[in-house]
Amino acid sequence: MPFGELITTMAAAIARGDGAAAAACFHANGVYHDVFYGAFPRAEIPRMVSDYFHRDATNFIWDMHDPVSDGHIGYARYVFSYDGRLPGSEGRRALFEGVSICTLRDDLILAYHEVANTATGLLGLGFPAARLERIVARQAEALAARDEAAHHRAGG
């Protein structure tokens, strides 16, 4: 299946709560790396969808835009939203934008990563400034710890 169809199928499956259909978009050794919940191998993707995504939110909309791929890596810009279920965020709408980054093997997703503007969505959920600061600090630490950031940390 072409990458644009694959990534749209995955997103639609997660949005409707069909973890098995989302997992079917992944290679047997595939891993979904979620910006909030961490890494889930293919066999755990159904649990990620039910026990994390749909536990903490409802009424998902996940639209993929401008997917591109060379057969080995694929990118797609997205807009993602949901209604919060977490204490204090009930009924509030979160709205995010980001980019999905997929390593591909045998026309399936081997690794799903994303770069997301999380602050917009979390602000929409009513997260207090101190909580947003902790989340952004964690994201900054994770970026700084990556190998490709080493020369950036050193200043050149």
Tab-separated table of C-alpha atoms in Angstrom:
chain	number	residue	atom	x	y	z
A	1	MET	CA	0.000	0.000	0.000
A	2	PRO	CA	1.380	3.474	-0.809
A	3	PHE	CA	2.737	5.384	2.185
A	4	GLY	CA	0.001	8.042	2.111
A	5	GLU	CA	-2.652	5.349	2.361
A	6	LEU	CA	-0.690	3.455	5.038
A	7	ILE	CA	-0.232	6.443	7.364
A	8	THR	CA	-3.842	7.577	6.853
A	9	THR	CA	-5.081	4.043	7.606
A	10	MET	CA	-3.010	3.934	10.812
A	11	ALA	CA	-4.244	7.328	11.992
A	12	ALA	CA	-7.890	6.525	11.235
A	13	ALA	CA	-7.638	3.202	13.092
A	14	ILE	CA	-6.207	4.881	16.187
A	15	ALA	CA	-8.819	7.645	16.040
A	16	ARG	CA	-11.687	5.135	16.004
A	17	GLY	CA	-10.067	2.978	18.711
A	18	ASP	CA	-9.161	0.013	16.510
A	19	GLY	CA	-5.752	-0.935	17.851
A	20	ALA	CA	-5.601	-4.183	15.872
A	21	ALA	CA	-6.062	-2.302	12.589
A	22	ALA	CA	-3.409	0.226	13.630
A	23	ALA	CA	-0.984	-2.592	14.506
A	24	ALA	CA	-1.604	-4.178	11.093
A	25	CYS	CA	0.088	-1.132	9.533
A	26	PHE	CA	3.341	-2.084	11.291
A	27	HIS	CA	6.063	-4.543	10.358
A	28	ALA	CA	6.405	-7.553	12.695
A	29	ASN	CA	9.369	-5.767	14.327
A	30	GLY	CA	7.650	-2.375	14.217
A	31	VAL	CA	7.553	0.102	17.099
A	32	TYR	CA	5.262	3.087	17.689
A	33	HIS	CA	7.120	5.827	19.591
A	34	ASP	CA	4.496	8.122	21.100
A	35	VAL	CA	5.489	11.624	22.156
A	36	PHE	CA	3.629	11.236	25.493
A	37	TYR	CA	3.373	7.536	26.297
A	38	GLY	CA	6.663	6.139	25.001
A	39	ALA	CA	7.511	3.146	22.813
A	40	PHE	CA	5.143	0.280	22.010
A	41	PRO	CA	6.151	-2.723	19.884
A	42	ARG	CA	3.623	-3.914	17.315
A	43	ALA	CA	2.068	-6.491	19.669
A	44	GLU	CA	1.419	-3.746	22.262
A	45	ILE	CA	-0.120	-1.179	19.891
A	46	PRO	CA	-3.708	-2.381	20.530
A	47	ARG	CA	-3.116	-1.897	24.271
A	48	MET	CA	-1.601	1.547	23.660
A	49	VAL	CA	-4.729	2.561	21.747
A	50	SER	CA	-7.229	1.250	24.313
A	51	ASP	CA	-5.372	1.684	27.604
A	52	TYR	CA	-3.746	5.050	26.902
A	53	PHE	CA	-5.203	7.007	23.979
A	54	HIS	CA	-8.867	6.135	24.489
A	55	ARG	CA	-8.563	6.043	28.272
A	56	ASP	CA	-7.360	9.647	28.414
A	57	ALA	CA	-9.366	11.158	25.542
A	58	THR	CA	-12.338	10.739	23.222
A	59	ASN	CA	-13.712	12.104	19.940
A	60	PHE	CA	-10.415	11.886	18.048
A	61	ILE	CA	-9.783	13.503	14.684
A	62	TRP	CA	-6.411	12.812	13.059
A	63	ASP	CA	-5.831	14.217	9.574
A	64	MET	CA	-2.670	13.500	7.594
A	65	HIS	CA	-1.465	16.040	5.027
A	66	ASP	CA	1.179	16.017	2.291
A	67	PRO	CA	2.584	12.492	2.822
A	68	VAL	CA	5.874	11.807	1.032
A	69	SER	CA	8.080	8.722	0.927
A	70	ASP	CA	11.030	7.263	-0.921
A	71	GLY	CA	10.057	3.723	0.087
A	72	HIS	CA	12.459	3.670	3.046
A	73	ILE	CA	11.315	6.678	5.036
A	74	GLY	CA	8.015	8.534	4.999
A	75	TYR	CA	6.876	11.880	6.354
A	76	ALA	CA	3.411	13.344	6.775
A	77	ARG	CA	2.255	16.571	8.352
A	78	TYR	CA	-0.760	16.165	10.635
A	79	VAL	CA	-3.423	17.981	12.615
A	80	PHE	CA	-4.748	15.980	15.568
A	81	SER	CA	-7.461	16.772	18.104
A	82	TYR	CA	-9.514	15.161	20.842
A	83	ASP	CA	-11.671	15.862	23.885
A	84	GLY	CA	-9.865	15.355	27.173
A	85	ARG	CA	-10.831	12.808	29.815
A	86	LEU	CA	-8.017	13.479	32.292
A	87	PRO	CA	-9.021	15.076	35.604
A	88	GLY	CA	-9.348	18.806	35.034
A	89	SER	CA	-9.453	18.490	31.251
A	90	GLU	CA	-12.817	16.797	30.858
A	91	GLY	CA	-14.679	18.200	27.867
A	92	ARG	CA	-11.839	20.485	26.770
A	93	ARG	CA	-10.600	20.156	23.192
A	94	ALA	CA	-6.899	19.592	22.517
A	95	LEU	CA	-5.515	20.619	19.120
A	96	PHE	CA	-2.023	19.625	17.985
A	97	GLU	CA	0.010	19.787	14.815
A	98	GLY	CA	3.055	17.767	14.006
A	99	VAL	CA	4.982	15.613	11.589
A	100	SER	CA	4.968	11.817	11.491
A	101	ILE	CA	8.330	10.268	10.640
A	102	CYS	CA	8.198	6.618	9.593
A	103	THR	CA	10.973	4.182	8.817
A	104	LEU	CA	9.497	1.646	6.393
A	105	ARG	CA	10.181	-1.996	5.628
A	106	ASP	CA	8.250	-4.222	3.230
A	107	ASP	CA	5.659	-1.438	2.733
A	108	LEU	CA	4.869	-1.381	6.479
A	109	ILE	CA	5.935	0.913	9.319
A	110	LEU	CA	9.074	-0.309	11.069
A	111	ALA	CA	9.374	2.734	13.338
A	112	TYR	CA	6.903	5.559	13.917
A	113	HIS	CA	8.205	8.766	15.494
A	114	GLU	CA	6.699	12.219	15.587
A	115	VAL	CA	7.656	15.790	16.195
A	116	ALA	CA	4.646	17.544	17.682
A	117	ASN	CA	3.787	20.980	18.950
A	118	THR	CA	2.409	19.635	22.216
A	119	ALA	CA	2.047	22.971	24.002
A	120	THR	CA	-0.978	24.037	21.925
A	121	GLY	CA	-2.944	20.914	22.763
A	122	LEU	CA	-2.013	20.797	26.420
A	123	LEU	CA	-2.901	24.458	26.829
A	124	GLY	CA	-6.281	23.675	25.269
A	125	LEU	CA	-6.761	20.966	27.896
A	126	GLY	CA	-6.231	23.567	30.609
A	127	PHE	CA	-2.894	22.263	31.879
A	128	PRO	CA	-1.383	24.772	34.331
A	129	ALA	CA	1.861	26.535	33.421
A	130	ALA	CA	3.950	24.482	35.878
A	131	ARG	CA	2.771	21.219	34.317
A	132	LEU	CA	3.458	22.514	30.799
A	133	GLU	CA	6.929	23.557	31.930
A	134	ARG	CA	7.687	20.033	33.209
A	135	ILE	CA	6.508	18.459	29.950
A	136	VAL	CA	8.484	20.864	27.770
A	137	ALA	CA	11.577	20.370	29.967
A	138	ARG	CA	11.304	16.592	29.510
A	139	GLN	CA	11.042	17.055	25.731
A	140	ALA	CA	14.069	19.387	25.740
A	141	GLU	CA	16.107	16.850	27.713
A	142	ALA	CA	15.139	14.042	25.333
A	143	LEU	CA	16.168	16.116	22.299
A	144	ALA	CA	19.476	17.139	23.876
A	145	ALA	CA	20.276	13.498	24.723
A	146	ARG	CA	20.005	12.313	21.106
A	147	ASP	CA	23.229	11.551	19.227
A	148	GLU	CA	22.405	13.953	16.397
A	149	ALA	CA	22.220	16.804	18.935
A	150	ALA	CA	25.784	16.305	20.248
A	151	HIS	CA	27.455	18.956	18.097
A	152	HIS	CA	24.566	21.346	18.779
A	153	ARG	CA	25.149	20.986	22.523
A	154	ALA	CA	28.834	21.702	21.935
A	155	GLY	CA	28.019	24.823	19.911
A	156	GLY	CA	29.412	23.696	16.611
